[in-house]
């Protein structure tokens, strides 16, 4: 049964009435939006009346109808939703685009659409589905400035919504240059366009488009505009343009605004008498320029202005969002620079100040605004996330700073709690902080052991997103170093299977971390642990990793193999089981197009094999391999020469083991190597200007005299 609205007309009668005049165009758009009968039943006769008036044949009545609609929807989200459901948007867009519509009517239509856009996210979705963006962009071609400003204001409102696809701004290549040309028209066009740019610049491609169409030279003069709103939006534009963009940052550093360098304009905007929003955004601009290499980390505008400004933003006097943004920007600024980390750690008691991030809002909070308190309670996790990020950055290099962090009240307990928080972002930041602190030998031996951080870390490794897995497995690599007290309990927890599964990941970072952790685990391990690693990993996977396209994976796999092939009994045992495959892999790497580092590591593995009792026969009976060693002894790279000389030194070592499979004893090996010309090469290397190579060659030569 068709449900009827008040007034006796059926829903479909209302819809059909709304679809007239434009050949079904509005009807199609209306039906695309999700229609709920329950919502339609609440639509009042008044709302229908507003829409009906848009179809009046008298243009003046239509104009008055639009003006009345504008007044009705201001601050009334229910009325906005009713009008959207009743199909007002397609009709307004039709009137806005009609050549016969007066400028006043077009402007009022744009104003009403802008008001509708200020409602809920569902309103925005409905407007975008009705193709409001192309219609408004088309409106910018009209000569009437008031209409242009109304279109821009509406576009601004639509584009700042998170549900609007920003790519819609870049679909037509003529849009950006046209927006640039409108910047000079009025204060309003400047404010709205720069706000649109700052919200729609999300990718390097967007940065390039804006840069290529003159964003810097067009927006730079606006930094000294009379209007604060214009200056602020222009500043935000530079912030998003410079982020991780070397080309933009290098250009910005040479820009002059009224004879003053842009960086100095930003410094002035960071002064304490400026609004906090401006101080913070200017600090972000200089931070991004510094990280892109356009400004040195020792530049006074960074050390004496930007860094102190960002530390100020972390104080408890600031609003929650300011403290979050300040801490995260500061973490990003000093992440790669140990000197900035040291300066920050001693500025305004920053390390202790960050501890307050975990206590907010407290029971004695000074917040009297209930809405603000409610907001902060919902977003308090963002403070914890920001604090963990900043601690991670502060402690990434300096041992004293790490000590200061771990000695901050309940810090390790807070990190452990952070690892199991419901927010994935907090968990990621907490594990990042833990990873930073895990670079400290002292902390691995003390705080990490006392708080058994490996337990929540292992839990975190179960079914976590890749981003968390990468950081958690990196931390685990450090906890598995030989001097870490956590190594034994982690081994007993059955971690080997987990790490072996990581080596099969599609993510190169996870493969690296999985094999890296196994490499650390195998270092100076007993035969039982090594055997378990080989069994769990499987020879097929081990050799697959030896041909991995990612150099880091290959290097760590070679490192694992090198650690497995240490101490003679272990070398002989591994080579007796897998010698043929290992020698094949070594051959392929030495013959392949690999870096010097990879080949050096491979020759070191060969040197370990040469140190085995029985394993060395796999080299001595392989003339092709001996020729390869000979080749690398004469290589131009000293490190490769040294590694190859180690192989020969181990092969000719003067001890009568008598256990060789085919060449028994050092004398026979020495004779064979002499025949192949190795002694002559050693004589040459003994004259090398490189001390290490010279000493190694002389040590090998002494074996012939023993």
XYZ file of C-alpha atoms in Angstrom, residues 36-679:
644
model
C 13.387 6.291 3.609
C 9.575 6.284 3.850
C 9.812 6.937 7.595
C 11.727 10.138 6.861
C 9.316 11.194 4.142
C 6.381 10.775 6.490
C 7.865 13.471 8.714
C 8.146 16.005 5.908
C 5.832 18.859 6.739
C 3.456 20.723 4.484
C 5.600 23.816 5.025
C 8.681 22.083 3.609
C 6.708 21.011 0.514
C 5.480 24.547 0.146
C 9.090 25.858 -0.090
C 9.905 23.379 -2.860
C 6.639 23.980 -4.732
C 7.441 27.697 -4.969
C 10.656 26.899 -6.878
C 8.460 25.789 -9.808
C 6.323 28.953 -9.988
C 6.222 30.430 -13.523
C 6.750 33.937 -12.090
C 10.549 34.548 -11.702
C 9.958 37.071 -8.892
C 7.965 34.523 -6.895
C 10.693 31.951 -7.479
C 13.293 34.454 -6.186
C 11.177 35.214 -3.110
C 10.678 31.493 -2.588
C 14.450 30.907 -2.600
C 14.991 33.810 -0.158
C 12.297 32.433 2.174
C 13.892 28.970 1.919
C 17.260 30.516 2.849
C 15.764 32.051 5.964
C 13.982 28.811 6.884
C 17.058 26.560 6.770
C 19.470 28.747 8.752
C 20.430 26.734 11.821
C 17.687 24.159 11.178
C 19.192 20.789 10.252
C 15.793 19.053 10.207
C 14.450 21.547 7.702
C 17.600 21.092 5.574
C 17.147 17.317 5.536
C 13.438 17.680 4.638
C 14.186 19.949 1.684
C 16.934 17.647 0.382
C 14.609 14.633 0.583
C 11.889 16.574 -1.239
C 14.253 17.274 -4.149
C 15.091 20.944 -3.585
C 18.745 20.452 -4.571
C 18.265 19.450 -8.247
C 15.804 22.318 -8.727
C 18.144 24.849 -7.101
C 21.011 23.617 -9.288
C 18.779 23.890 -12.356
C 17.903 27.499 -11.514
C 21.554 28.269 -10.717
C 22.659 27.059 -14.159
C 19.807 28.512 -16.202
C 20.964 31.327 -18.473
C 17.541 32.977 -18.074
C 17.902 33.203 -14.261
C 18.802 36.626 -12.915
C 22.158 37.100 -11.151
C 20.272 37.700 -7.911
C 18.378 34.401 -8.236
C 21.561 32.496 -9.095
C 23.339 34.033 -6.104
C 20.474 33.200 -3.718
C 20.419 29.602 -5.018
C 24.161 29.296 -4.304
C 23.612 30.730 -0.807
C 20.838 28.217 -0.021
C 22.975 25.332 -1.332
C 25.809 26.564 0.876
C 23.473 26.582 3.856
C 22.289 23.039 3.093
C 25.956 21.989 2.930
C 26.466 23.249 6.475
C 24.196 20.526 7.811
C 25.155 16.893 8.318
C 27.607 14.731 6.365
C 24.597 13.033 4.752
C 23.571 16.429 3.400
C 27.006 16.821 1.808
C 26.789 13.342 0.276
C 23.389 14.170 -1.232
C 24.710 17.436 -2.667
C 27.777 15.740 -4.167
C 25.592 12.965 -5.620
C 23.521 15.659 -7.330
C 26.731 16.940 -9.010
C 26.811 20.232 -7.127
C 30.574 20.636 -7.604
C 30.644 20.822 -11.439
C 27.635 23.164 -11.349
C 29.304 25.548 -8.891
C 32.636 25.422 -10.747
C 30.761 26.346 -13.913
C 29.214 29.255 -12.015
C 32.696 30.685 -11.415
C 32.845 31.604 -15.117
C 30.081 34.199 -14.670
C 31.149 37.858 -14.510
C 29.071 38.689 -11.405
C 31.438 38.853 -8.398
C 28.692 38.409 -5.784
C 27.564 35.187 -7.499
C 31.185 33.992 -7.790
C 31.709 34.595 -4.068
C 28.519 32.680 -3.215
C 29.650 29.747 -5.405
C 33.091 29.767 -3.798
C 31.624 29.912 -0.292
C 29.465 26.883 -1.053
C 32.381 25.037 -2.696
C 34.508 25.789 0.373
C 31.841 24.304 2.668
C 31.500 21.188 0.511
C 35.248 20.606 0.098
C 36.148 20.989 3.777
C 33.852 18.054 4.574
C 35.724 14.743 5.009
C 33.130 12.927 2.882
C 33.819 14.979 -0.268
C 36.285 13.384 -2.743
C 38.925 16.107 -3.161
C 39.878 14.692 -6.549
C 36.749 16.391 -7.934
C 38.668 19.678 -7.815
C 41.301 18.325 -10.207
C 39.069 16.520 -12.755
C 38.928 19.484 -15.132
C 42.464 20.851 -15.777
C 41.110 24.379 -16.364
C 39.711 24.734 -12.823
C 42.938 25.363 -10.853
C 44.293 28.102 -13.189
C 40.874 29.776 -13.146
C 40.790 29.722 -9.333
C 44.283 31.267 -9.312
C 43.012 34.064 -11.571
C 40.105 34.756 -9.179
C 42.404 35.203 -6.160
C 42.884 38.911 -6.840
C 39.167 39.709 -7.175
C 38.224 40.263 -3.530
C 39.005 39.452 0.078
C 36.293 36.784 0.037
C 37.643 35.049 -3.077
C 41.078 35.010 -1.435
C 39.747 33.470 1.784
C 37.546 30.835 0.133
C 40.002 29.769 -2.596
C 42.974 29.415 -0.246
C 40.774 27.416 2.134
C 39.716 25.146 -0.734
C 43.367 24.641 -1.736
C 44.514 23.892 1.814
C 41.805 21.229 2.216
C 42.180 19.695 -1.227
C 45.967 19.352 -1.333
C 46.329 15.768 -0.082
C 48.927 14.095 -2.317
C 52.255 14.903 -4.019
C 50.319 15.049 -7.298
C 48.019 17.740 -5.891
C 51.059 19.688 -4.646
C 52.599 19.509 -8.123
C 49.417 20.719 -9.852
C 49.097 23.701 -7.510
C 52.826 24.472 -7.706
C 52.851 24.325 -11.518
C 49.919 26.732 -11.707
C 51.697 29.384 -9.683
C 50.356 28.737 -6.191
C 53.458 30.131 -4.482
C 53.655 33.445 -6.330
C 49.868 33.920 -6.206
C 49.412 33.064 -2.519
C 52.612 34.568 -1.010
C 51.345 38.205 -1.168
C 48.257 37.148 0.830
C 50.445 36.524 3.906
C 50.438 40.300 4.476
C 46.749 40.835 3.611
C 44.706 43.065 5.969
C 42.280 40.229 6.745
C 43.397 37.727 9.412
C 41.267 35.003 7.785
C 43.043 35.485 4.450
C 46.499 35.470 6.075
C 45.625 32.337 8.030
C 44.296 30.397 5.028
C 47.310 31.436 2.926
C 49.587 30.166 5.697
C 47.712 26.841 5.791
C 48.217 26.571 2.030
C 51.991 26.821 2.430
C 51.854 24.240 5.188
C 50.208 21.601 2.981
C 52.270 22.546 -0.085
C 55.615 22.199 1.722
C 54.859 18.928 3.550
C 57.429 16.323 2.448
C 57.964 18.276 -0.781
C 61.551 19.250 -1.563
C 60.697 21.158 -4.747
C 58.167 23.420 -3.013
C 60.334 23.887 0.090
C 63.433 24.811 -1.925
C 61.355 27.368 -3.830
C 59.785 28.831 -0.670
C 63.155 29.515 0.922
C 63.953 32.105 -1.783
C 60.535 33.794 -1.925
C 60.318 37.459 -0.946
C 57.155 39.023 0.470
C 57.349 42.815 0.385
C 61.143 42.588 0.415
C 61.265 40.121 3.332
C 62.259 36.450 3.083
C 59.297 34.127 3.501
C 61.020 32.253 6.340
C 61.235 35.546 8.282
C 57.539 36.194 7.626
C 56.848 32.787 9.188
C 59.106 33.659 12.148
C 57.083 36.845 12.769
C 53.899 34.791 12.660
C 55.270 32.581 15.462
C 55.634 35.488 17.887
C 53.788 35.069 21.190
C 51.443 37.995 20.482
C 50.002 36.199 17.425
C 46.976 33.881 17.681
C 47.918 30.309 18.629
C 46.547 28.925 15.360
C 48.884 31.209 13.421
C 51.924 30.427 15.605
C 51.369 26.706 15.212
C 50.783 26.769 11.444
C 53.845 28.984 10.841
C 55.909 26.531 12.936
C 54.611 23.692 10.757
C 55.672 25.538 7.587
C 59.234 25.969 8.880
C 59.269 22.385 10.180
C 58.346 21.015 6.754
C 60.895 23.230 5.010
C 63.549 22.030 7.449
C 62.669 18.347 6.989
C 62.754 18.816 3.200
C 66.331 20.130 3.480
C 65.545 23.716 2.510
C 66.528 25.044 5.962
C 69.362 23.589 8.059
C 68.577 21.999 11.434
C 71.122 24.392 12.966
C 69.455 27.488 11.464
C 68.469 30.014 14.139
C 64.897 30.160 12.827
C 64.632 26.427 13.652
C 66.655 26.222 16.890
C 65.660 29.545 18.484
C 62.178 30.083 17.033
C 60.417 26.997 15.642
C 61.474 24.461 18.272
C 60.674 26.701 21.306
C 57.333 27.648 19.723
C 56.357 23.974 19.354
C 57.468 23.196 22.920
C 55.190 26.062 24.097
C 52.305 24.360 22.331
C 52.793 21.302 24.572
C 52.079 23.168 27.825
C 48.927 22.336 29.765
C 47.618 25.897 29.237
C 46.955 25.058 25.600
C 43.805 23.395 24.234
C 43.891 19.643 23.662
C 44.095 19.878 19.860
C 46.897 22.469 20.099
C 48.890 20.224 22.437
C 48.389 17.262 20.101
C 49.415 19.162 16.973
C 52.342 20.824 18.753
C 53.728 17.520 20.041
C 53.315 15.690 16.730
C 54.924 18.518 14.732
C 57.822 18.736 17.196
C 58.317 14.962 16.965
C 58.476 15.254 13.164
C 60.872 18.236 13.269
C 63.564 16.572 15.365
C 63.079 12.946 14.315
C 66.324 12.698 12.261
C 68.476 15.157 14.226
C 70.096 14.222 17.536
C 71.137 17.795 18.334
C 67.551 19.059 18.075
C 66.482 16.141 20.291
C 69.023 17.182 22.929
C 67.948 20.835 22.777
C 64.248 19.920 23.011
C 64.815 17.556 25.947
C 66.222 20.443 28.001
C 63.684 23.071 26.894
C 60.937 23.971 29.401
C 61.159 20.557 31.138
C 59.562 18.974 28.063
C 60.041 15.339 29.163
C 58.195 15.976 32.446
C 55.629 18.202 30.709
C 54.617 15.341 28.435
C 53.755 13.205 31.468
C 50.719 15.489 31.930
C 49.384 14.233 28.588
C 48.509 10.958 30.335
C 46.588 12.653 33.164
C 44.217 14.752 31.075
C 41.521 15.694 31.773
C 42.044 15.207 35.518
C 39.418 15.284 38.252
C 40.630 18.773 39.163
C 40.584 19.987 35.569
C 40.103 23.712 35.155
C 37.673 23.139 32.276
C 34.315 24.684 33.147
C 32.824 24.450 29.660
C 30.836 21.186 29.678
C 30.980 20.854 25.877
C 34.762 21.324 25.928
C 35.111 18.759 28.737
C 32.971 16.265 26.827
C 35.049 16.856 23.678
C 38.321 16.410 25.561
C 37.177 13.214 27.260
C 36.391 11.755 23.829
C 39.751 12.854 22.416
C 42.068 12.291 25.403
C 43.541 9.254 23.612
C 44.950 11.659 20.989
C 47.075 13.271 23.725
C 48.493 9.887 24.726
C 49.219 9.089 21.098
C 51.010 12.436 20.611
C 53.044 11.986 23.815
C 54.212 8.519 22.762
C 55.201 9.879 19.330
C 57.190 12.734 20.866
C 58.899 10.456 23.402
C 59.810 8.107 20.529
C 61.384 10.967 18.588
C 63.176 12.391 21.634
C 64.709 9.047 22.580
C 65.643 7.749 19.146
C 69.388 8.467 19.487
C 70.596 9.754 22.839
C 71.134 7.386 25.788
C 70.748 10.097 28.436
C 67.396 11.196 27.016
C 66.158 7.585 26.987
C 67.147 7.267 30.635
C 65.299 10.495 31.433
C 62.180 9.194 29.653
C 62.111 5.809 31.391
C 62.622 7.503 34.768
C 59.574 9.732 34.188
C 56.788 8.686 36.560
C 55.174 5.351 35.614
C 56.487 5.682 32.063
C 57.055 1.971 31.379
C 53.643 1.119 32.871
C 52.065 3.706 30.580
C 53.764 2.205 27.532
C 52.630 -1.299 28.519
C 49.057 0.019 28.941
C 49.318 1.837 25.608
C 50.138 -1.440 23.834
C 46.672 -2.772 24.669
C 44.574 0.391 24.186
C 41.481 0.146 21.998
C 42.745 2.891 19.658
C 44.999 1.419 16.976
C 46.781 4.781 16.666
C 47.675 4.802 20.366
C 48.929 1.199 20.150
C 51.094 2.115 17.164
C 52.510 5.203 18.903
C 53.189 3.200 22.101
C 55.072 0.482 20.234
C 56.994 3.174 18.332
C 58.032 4.660 21.672
C 59.008 1.202 22.935
C 61.051 0.618 19.773
C 62.905 3.900 20.289
C 63.765 2.985 23.890
C 64.713 -0.586 22.892
C 67.796 0.795 21.113
C 69.327 1.253 24.556
C 71.430 -1.633 25.908
C 70.898 -0.324 29.431
C 67.105 -0.150 29.088
C 66.958 -3.649 27.569
C 68.811 -4.936 30.617
C 66.800 -2.971 33.207
C 63.405 -1.346 32.514
C 62.408 -3.763 29.735
C 63.270 -6.767 31.898
C 61.657 -5.389 35.081
C 58.359 -4.686 33.306
C 58.373 -7.825 31.104
C 57.433 -5.697 28.106
C 57.931 -8.683 25.810
C 54.603 -10.162 26.958
C 52.281 -7.366 25.713
C 54.551 -7.025 22.674
C 54.040 -10.688 21.764
C 50.298 -10.239 22.242
C 50.375 -7.220 19.951
C 52.005 -9.325 17.224
C 48.901 -11.522 16.993
C 46.586 -10.363 14.170
C 47.720 -6.727 14.192
C 47.555 -4.482 11.093
C 50.775 -4.396 9.045
C 51.726 -0.915 10.277
C 51.689 -2.123 13.906
C 53.312 -5.432 12.985
C 56.266 -3.683 11.347
C 57.006 -1.577 14.434
C 56.322 -4.403 16.914
C 58.549 -6.855 15.030
C 61.304 -4.198 14.799
C 61.153 -3.866 18.574
C 61.231 -7.644 18.945
C 64.462 -7.720 16.898
C 66.106 -5.589 19.605
C 64.697 -7.698 22.434
C 66.298 -10.767 20.823
C 69.847 -9.362 20.902
C 72.238 -11.601 22.843
C 72.617 -9.217 25.819
C 68.845 -8.804 26.309
C 67.445 -10.691 29.335
C 64.132 -10.927 27.458
C 65.672 -13.193 24.808
C 65.244 -16.459 26.757
C 61.591 -16.034 27.805
C 60.708 -14.890 24.263
C 62.377 -18.024 22.853
C 60.401 -20.186 25.270
C 57.140 -18.527 24.199
C 57.294 -20.174 20.757
C 58.238 -17.070 18.797
C 60.140 -18.906 16.053
C 56.983 -20.012 14.204
C 55.636 -16.451 14.309
C 58.870 -14.992 12.916
C 59.052 -17.614 10.173
C 55.512 -16.692 9.118
C 56.567 -13.031 8.874
C 59.264 -13.985 6.346
C 56.465 -15.084 4.001
C 54.664 -11.735 4.159
C 54.042 -9.705 1.005
C 55.415 -6.678 2.888
C 59.216 -6.338 2.443
C 59.433 -4.576 5.838
C 57.828 -7.553 7.592
C 60.034 -10.032 5.727
C 63.098 -8.027 6.782
C 62.018 -7.907 10.420
C 61.115 -11.597 10.522
C 64.489 -12.687 9.148
C 66.325 -10.022 11.197
C 64.827 -11.346 14.429
C 65.787 -14.908 13.442
C 69.314 -13.671 12.666
C 69.589 -12.101 16.138
C 68.186 -15.251 17.694
C 70.731 -17.448 15.908
C 73.696 -15.348 17.063
C 75.821 -17.494 19.414
C 72.802 -19.780 19.909
C 73.092 -23.451 20.806
C 72.549 -26.134 18.198
C 69.023 -26.852 19.441
C 67.828 -23.294 18.702
C 69.597 -23.214 15.336
C 68.059 -26.566 14.404
C 64.595 -25.320 15.340
C 65.068 -22.197 13.193
C 66.123 -24.266 10.162
C 63.244 -26.725 10.674
C 60.585 -24.032 11.154
C 61.800 -21.841 8.317
C 62.369 -24.764 5.957
C 65.169 -24.940 3.441
C 62.827 -24.037 0.593
C 61.833 -20.741 2.260
C 65.435 -20.017 3.291
C 66.622 -20.285 -0.319
C 63.612 -18.338 -1.557
C 64.710 -15.507 0.748
C 68.234 -15.752 -0.696
C 66.761 -14.753 -4.049
C 64.436 -12.071 -2.622
C 64.317 -8.931 -4.818
C 64.583 -6.722 -1.707
C 68.263 -6.164 -0.838
C 67.511 -5.716 2.877
C 65.792 -9.107 3.012
C 68.721 -10.704 1.186
C 71.285 -9.094 3.524
C 69.473 -10.225 6.665
C 69.045 -13.747 5.245
C 72.782 -13.882 4.584
C 73.292 -12.653 8.156
C 71.085 -15.475 9.451
C 73.012 -18.016 7.387
C 76.288 -16.610 8.677
C 75.079 -16.959 12.288
C 73.838 -20.501 11.651
C 77.271 -21.349 10.229
C 79.296 -20.425 13.305
C 81.346 -22.798 15.512
C 82.770 -25.820 13.715
C 80.344 -28.524 14.865
C 77.403 -26.330 13.793
C 79.036 -25.488 10.468
C 79.666 -29.156 9.703
C 76.177 -30.205 10.773
C 74.362 -27.563 8.684
C 76.596 -28.152 5.654
C 76.232 -31.937 5.838
C 72.433 -31.478 5.544
C 72.176 -28.476 3.234
C 75.674 -28.005 1.798
C 74.735 -28.497 -1.840
C 71.925 -25.898 -1.781
C 74.001 -23.404 0.218
C 76.928 -23.653 -2.209
C 74.521 -23.165 -5.121
C 73.070 -20.055 -3.466
C 76.555 -18.670 -2.778
C 77.527 -19.253 -6.420
C 74.422 -17.491 -7.738
C 74.973 -14.456 -5.516
C 78.677 -14.126 -6.358
C 77.858 -14.372 -10.070
C 74.813 -12.072 -9.907
C 74.364 -8.322 -10.156
C 74.467 -7.611 -6.446
C 75.877 -4.791 -4.343
C 79.360 -4.976 -2.812
C 77.759 -5.327 0.642
C 75.812 -8.406 -0.446
C 78.887 -10.005 -2.014
C 81.000 -9.209 1.045
C 78.467 -10.903 3.327
C 78.372 -13.911 0.980
C 82.182 -14.224 1.042
C 82.042 -14.070 4.857
C 79.639 -17.042 4.786
C 82.132 -18.822 2.549
C 84.885 -18.013 5.081
C 82.749 -19.593 7.829
C 82.234 -22.715 5.698
C 86.014 -22.817 5.154
C 86.433 -22.889 8.930
C 84.457 -26.125 9.292
C 86.260 -29.442 9.730
C 84.440 -31.357 7.008
C 82.517 -28.458 5.453
C 85.686 -26.934 3.935
C 85.891 -29.883 1.527
C 82.797 -28.495 -0.244
C 85.009 -25.564 -1.270
C 88.232 -27.499 -1.861
C 86.524 -29.914 -4.242
C 84.809 -27.099 -6.137
C 87.342 -25.601 -8.560
C 84.795 -23.086 -9.845
C 84.318 -21.719 -6.315
C 88.083 -21.520 -5.784
C 88.396 -19.468 -8.968
C 85.696 -17.110 -7.676
C 87.617 -16.635 -4.418
C 90.739 -15.941 -6.456
C 88.868 -13.353 -8.513
C 87.646 -11.501 -5.419
C 91.130 -11.535 -3.846
C 92.176 -9.427 -6.824
C 89.089 -7.217 -6.774
C 89.344 -3.417 -6.601
C 87.142 -3.334 -3.473
C 89.274 -3.858 -0.346
C 86.390 -5.284 1.712
C 85.799 -8.010 -0.890
C 89.532 -8.731 -1.029
C 89.647 -9.045 2.754
C 86.633 -11.399 2.913
C 88.048 -13.591 0.118
C 91.449 -13.683 1.861
C 89.694 -14.862 5.041
C 88.361 -17.833 3.045
C 91.845 -18.835 1.907
C 93.312 -18.243 5.368
C 90.779 -20.672 6.865
C 91.330 -23.233 4.113
C 95.120 -23.355 4.579
C 95.050 -23.119 8.375
C 97.837 -25.372 9.611
C 96.168 -27.994 11.784
C 96.077 -31.663 10.978
C 92.378 -32.425 11.421
C 92.480 -35.417 9.077
C 88.716 -35.255 8.715
C 88.465 -33.955 5.165
C 86.186 -35.919 2.926
C 88.357 -35.671 -0.188
C 91.373 -33.548 0.743
C 92.654 -34.740 4.091
C 94.724 -32.314 6.130
C 96.013 -28.798 5.759
C 99.184 -29.819 3.823
C 97.233 -31.175 0.884
C 95.004 -28.117 0.849
C 98.023 -25.824 0.937
C 99.650 -27.703 -1.943
C 96.541 -27.502 -4.080
C 96.084 -23.783 -3.412
C 99.774 -23.139 -4.192
C 99.329 -24.903 -7.547
C 96.325 -22.669 -8.289
C 98.423 -19.526 -7.720
C 96.975 -18.383 -4.378
C 100.417 -18.000 -2.749
